[in-house]
Tab-separated table of C-alpha atoms in Angstrom:
chain	number	residue	atom	x	y	z
A	273	LYS	CA	-0.038	-0.024	0.026
A	274	GLU	CA	2.853	2.327	0.860
A	275	ARG	CA	4.538	1.858	-2.466
A	276	LEU	CA	1.230	2.640	-4.352
A	277	GLY	CA	0.708	5.842	-2.443
A	278	LEU	CA	-2.344	4.416	-0.609
A	279	VAL	CA	-0.899	5.160	2.809
A	280	PRO	CA	-0.981	8.797	4.107
A	281	SER	CA	2.555	10.191	3.754
A	282	ASP	CA	2.879	10.674	7.546
A	283	LYS	CA	2.144	7.014	8.175
A	284	THR	CA	4.794	5.480	5.845
A	285	SER	CA	7.698	3.444	7.276
A	286	TYR	CA	9.984	6.452	6.302
A	287	ALA	CA	7.922	8.771	8.566
A	288	LYS	CA	9.239	6.840	11.505
A	289	LEU	CA	12.889	7.560	10.538
A	290	THR	CA	14.852	10.403	12.023
A	291	ILE	CA	16.123	13.013	9.672
A	292	SER	CA	19.637	11.570	9.714
A	293	GLU	CA	18.280	8.022	9.051
A	294	LEU	CA	16.222	9.379	6.218
A	295	LYS	CA	19.228	11.243	4.782
A	296	ALA	CA	21.257	8.070	4.983
A	297	GLU	CA	18.544	6.063	3.324
A	298	VAL	CA	18.317	8.673	0.488
A	299	THR	CA	22.123	8.738	0.053
A	300	GLN	CA	22.203	4.938	-0.209
A	301	TYR	CA	19.291	4.839	-2.687
A	302	ALA	CA	20.717	7.686	-4.806
A	303	ALA	CA	23.908	5.723	-5.063
A	304	LYS	CA	21.904	2.668	-6.224
A	305	LEU	CA	20.248	4.824	-8.948
A	306	LYS	CA	23.531	6.170	-10.144
A	307	GLU	CA	24.969	2.576	-10.248
A	308	ALA	CA	21.969	1.408	-12.304
A	309	SER	CA	22.468	4.380	-14.664
A	310	SER	CA	26.187	3.746	-15.139
A	311	TYR	CA	25.520	0.160	-15.895
A	312	LEU	CA	23.158	1.221	-18.625
A	313	ASP	CA	25.665	3.786	-20.079
A	314	ASN	CA	26.993	1.118	-22.401
A	315	GLY	CA	24.121	1.609	-24.780
A	316	GLU	CA	24.329	2.611	-28.426
A	317	ILE	CA	23.183	6.119	-27.638
A	318	PHE	CA	26.520	6.903	-26.034
A	319	ARG	CA	28.412	5.811	-29.144
A	320	ILE	CA	26.662	8.524	-31.280
A	321	PRO	CA	29.395	11.087	-31.010
A	322	ALA	CA	31.986	8.675	-32.311
A	323	LYS	CA	29.674	7.567	-35.043
A	324	ARG	CA	29.166	11.203	-35.924
A	325	GLN	CA	32.902	11.659	-36.343
A	326	GLU	CA	32.967	8.599	-38.605
A	327	LEU	CA	30.130	10.150	-40.675
A	328	GLU	CA	32.047	13.458	-41.007
A	329	LYS	CA	34.961	11.556	-42.474
A	330	THR	CA	32.679	9.699	-44.896
A	331	LEU	CA	30.933	12.935	-45.873
A	332	ALA	CA	34.284	14.659	-46.573
A	333	ARG	CA	35.067	11.860	-49.108
A	334	THR	CA	31.583	11.907	-50.729
A	335	ASP	CA	31.173	14.114	-53.846
A	336	SER	CA	27.478	13.684	-54.385
A	337	PRO	CA	25.199	16.140	-52.516
A	338	GLU	CA	22.357	13.586	-52.683
A	339	GLU	CA	24.530	10.872	-51.123
A	340	ARG	CA	25.583	13.294	-48.366
A	341	ASP	CA	21.980	14.126	-47.617
A	342	ARG	CA	20.997	10.514	-47.593
A	343	LEU	CA	23.853	9.675	-45.098
A	344	GLU	CA	22.883	12.568	-42.933
A	345	GLN	CA	19.283	11.554	-42.847
A	346	GLU	CA	20.200	7.882	-42.160
A	347	PHE	CA	22.505	8.981	-39.294
A	348	TRP	CA	19.825	11.122	-37.670
A	349	ALA	CA	17.089	8.472	-38.082
A	350	LYS	CA	19.388	5.951	-36.302
A	351	ALA	CA	20.283	8.392	-33.593
A	352	ALA	CA	16.619	9.183	-32.836
A	353	TYR	CA	15.792	5.379	-32.771
A	354	PHE	CA	18.694	4.659	-30.385
A	355	ASN	CA	17.647	7.581	-28.139
A	356	ALA	CA	14.094	6.305	-28.039
A	357	VAL	CA	15.199	2.714	-27.224
A	358	GLU	CA	17.591	3.943	-24.517
A	359	ILE	CA	14.869	6.023	-22.836
A	360	ARG	CA	12.344	3.161	-23.036
A	361	MET	CA	14.860	0.780	-21.467
A	362	ARG	CA	15.634	3.172	-18.592
A	363	THR	CA	11.892	3.967	-18.180
A	364	ASP	CA	10.971	0.272	-17.880
A	365	LEU	CA	13.775	-0.334	-15.326
A	366	TYR	CA	12.778	2.783	-13.349
A	367	GLU	CA	9.117	1.926	-13.286
A	368	GLN	CA	9.682	-1.675	-12.302
A	369	GLU	CA	12.539	-1.419	-9.900
A	370	TYR	CA	12.871	2.161	-8.474
A	371	LYS	CA	9.897	4.500	-8.918
A	372	PRO	CA	7.731	3.445	-5.947
A	373	LYS	CA	10.557	3.818	-3.431
A	374	VAL	CA	11.867	7.017	-5.085
A	375	ILE	CA	8.466	8.626	-4.957
A	376	THR	CA	7.933	7.630	-1.251
A	377	LEU	CA	11.365	8.975	-0.324
A	378	ARG	CA	10.735	12.180	-2.235
A	379	ASP	CA	7.297	12.647	-0.713
A	380	GLU	CA	8.682	12.051	2.810
A	381	MET	CA	11.402	14.676	2.390
A	382	VAL	CA	9.014	17.141	0.901
A	383	ARG	CA	6.651	16.631	3.794
A	384	ARG	CA	9.503	17.375	6.239
A	385	LEU	CA	11.029	20.350	4.513
A	386	PRO	CA	10.500	23.592	6.519
A	387	VAL	CA	9.647	25.452	3.357
A	388	LYS	CA	7.288	23.601	1.060
A	389	THR	CA	9.023	22.631	-2.146
A	390	LEU	CA	7.254	21.392	-5.244
A	391	PRO	CA	8.607	18.061	-6.455
A	392	SER	CA	10.335	18.110	-9.822
A	393	ALA	CA	8.443	16.500	-12.752
A	394	ILE	CA	11.555	14.329	-13.508
A	395	TYR	CA	10.157	11.614	-11.168
A	396	ASP	CA	7.093	11.089	-13.289
A	397	ARG	CA	8.499	10.422	-16.796
A	398	LEU	CA	11.912	9.753	-17.900
A	399	VAL	CA	12.817	11.966	-20.918
A	400	SER	CA	16.590	11.618	-21.357
A	401	PRO	CA	19.238	8.926	-20.991
A	402	THR	CA	20.540	10.790	-17.919
A	403	ALA	CA	17.210	10.812	-16.093
A	404	LEU	CA	18.209	8.257	-13.503
A	405	ASP	CA	21.215	10.448	-12.554
A	406	ASP	CA	18.916	13.442	-12.538
A	407	ILE	CA	16.557	11.836	-10.103
A	408	ALA	CA	19.454	10.698	-7.866
A	409	VAL	CA	20.820	14.262	-7.783
A	410	ASP	CA	17.420	15.715	-6.942
A	411	LEU	CA	16.951	13.249	-4.043
A	412	GLU	CA	20.310	14.311	-2.761
A	413	ARG	CA	19.249	17.957	-3.148
A	414	LEU	CA	16.098	17.515	-1.141
A	415	ALA	CA	18.055	15.605	1.577
A	416	ALA	CA	20.455	18.467	1.770
A	417	LEU	CA	17.566	20.903	2.305
A	418	LEU	CA	16.200	18.919	5.255
A	419	PRO	CA	16.913	20.452	8.649
A	420	GLU	CA	19.760	18.990	10.702
A	421	ARG	CA	17.511	17.746	13.534
A	422	ASP	CA	13.996	16.467	13.876
A	423	SER	CA	11.564	19.044	15.367
A	424	LYS	CA	10.051	16.706	17.977
């Protein structure tokens, strides 16, 4: 129920943690997200700059403007495809493995912040190959905004 957001935010297992325990949990989970992201960084999308350099060499040797246009269009079509595949792969992993806990941690930190902060939209939908890193960094940012001590 907690992972689905059916439990009030002040009744989750994270609500029982002290601020220092919550910060430690967030730090550990952010590291886990970064590790997952770095594991995925072997994808084809990250080889595009090198492939672009290869294309530039090929274009320099190609006399036909039509052939250069065809090669450019082919390159960008493949780049768009690889980007979409990369984002889909990361989105699937995030949705299945990380999103429920990430949202619960985020909501608990936002609930405890002295000044109310609107959560970033990056948690809802991954739109780039670096989104897992972006989420990890935002969790760390929220943890840093928490007061040093519980106000009990």
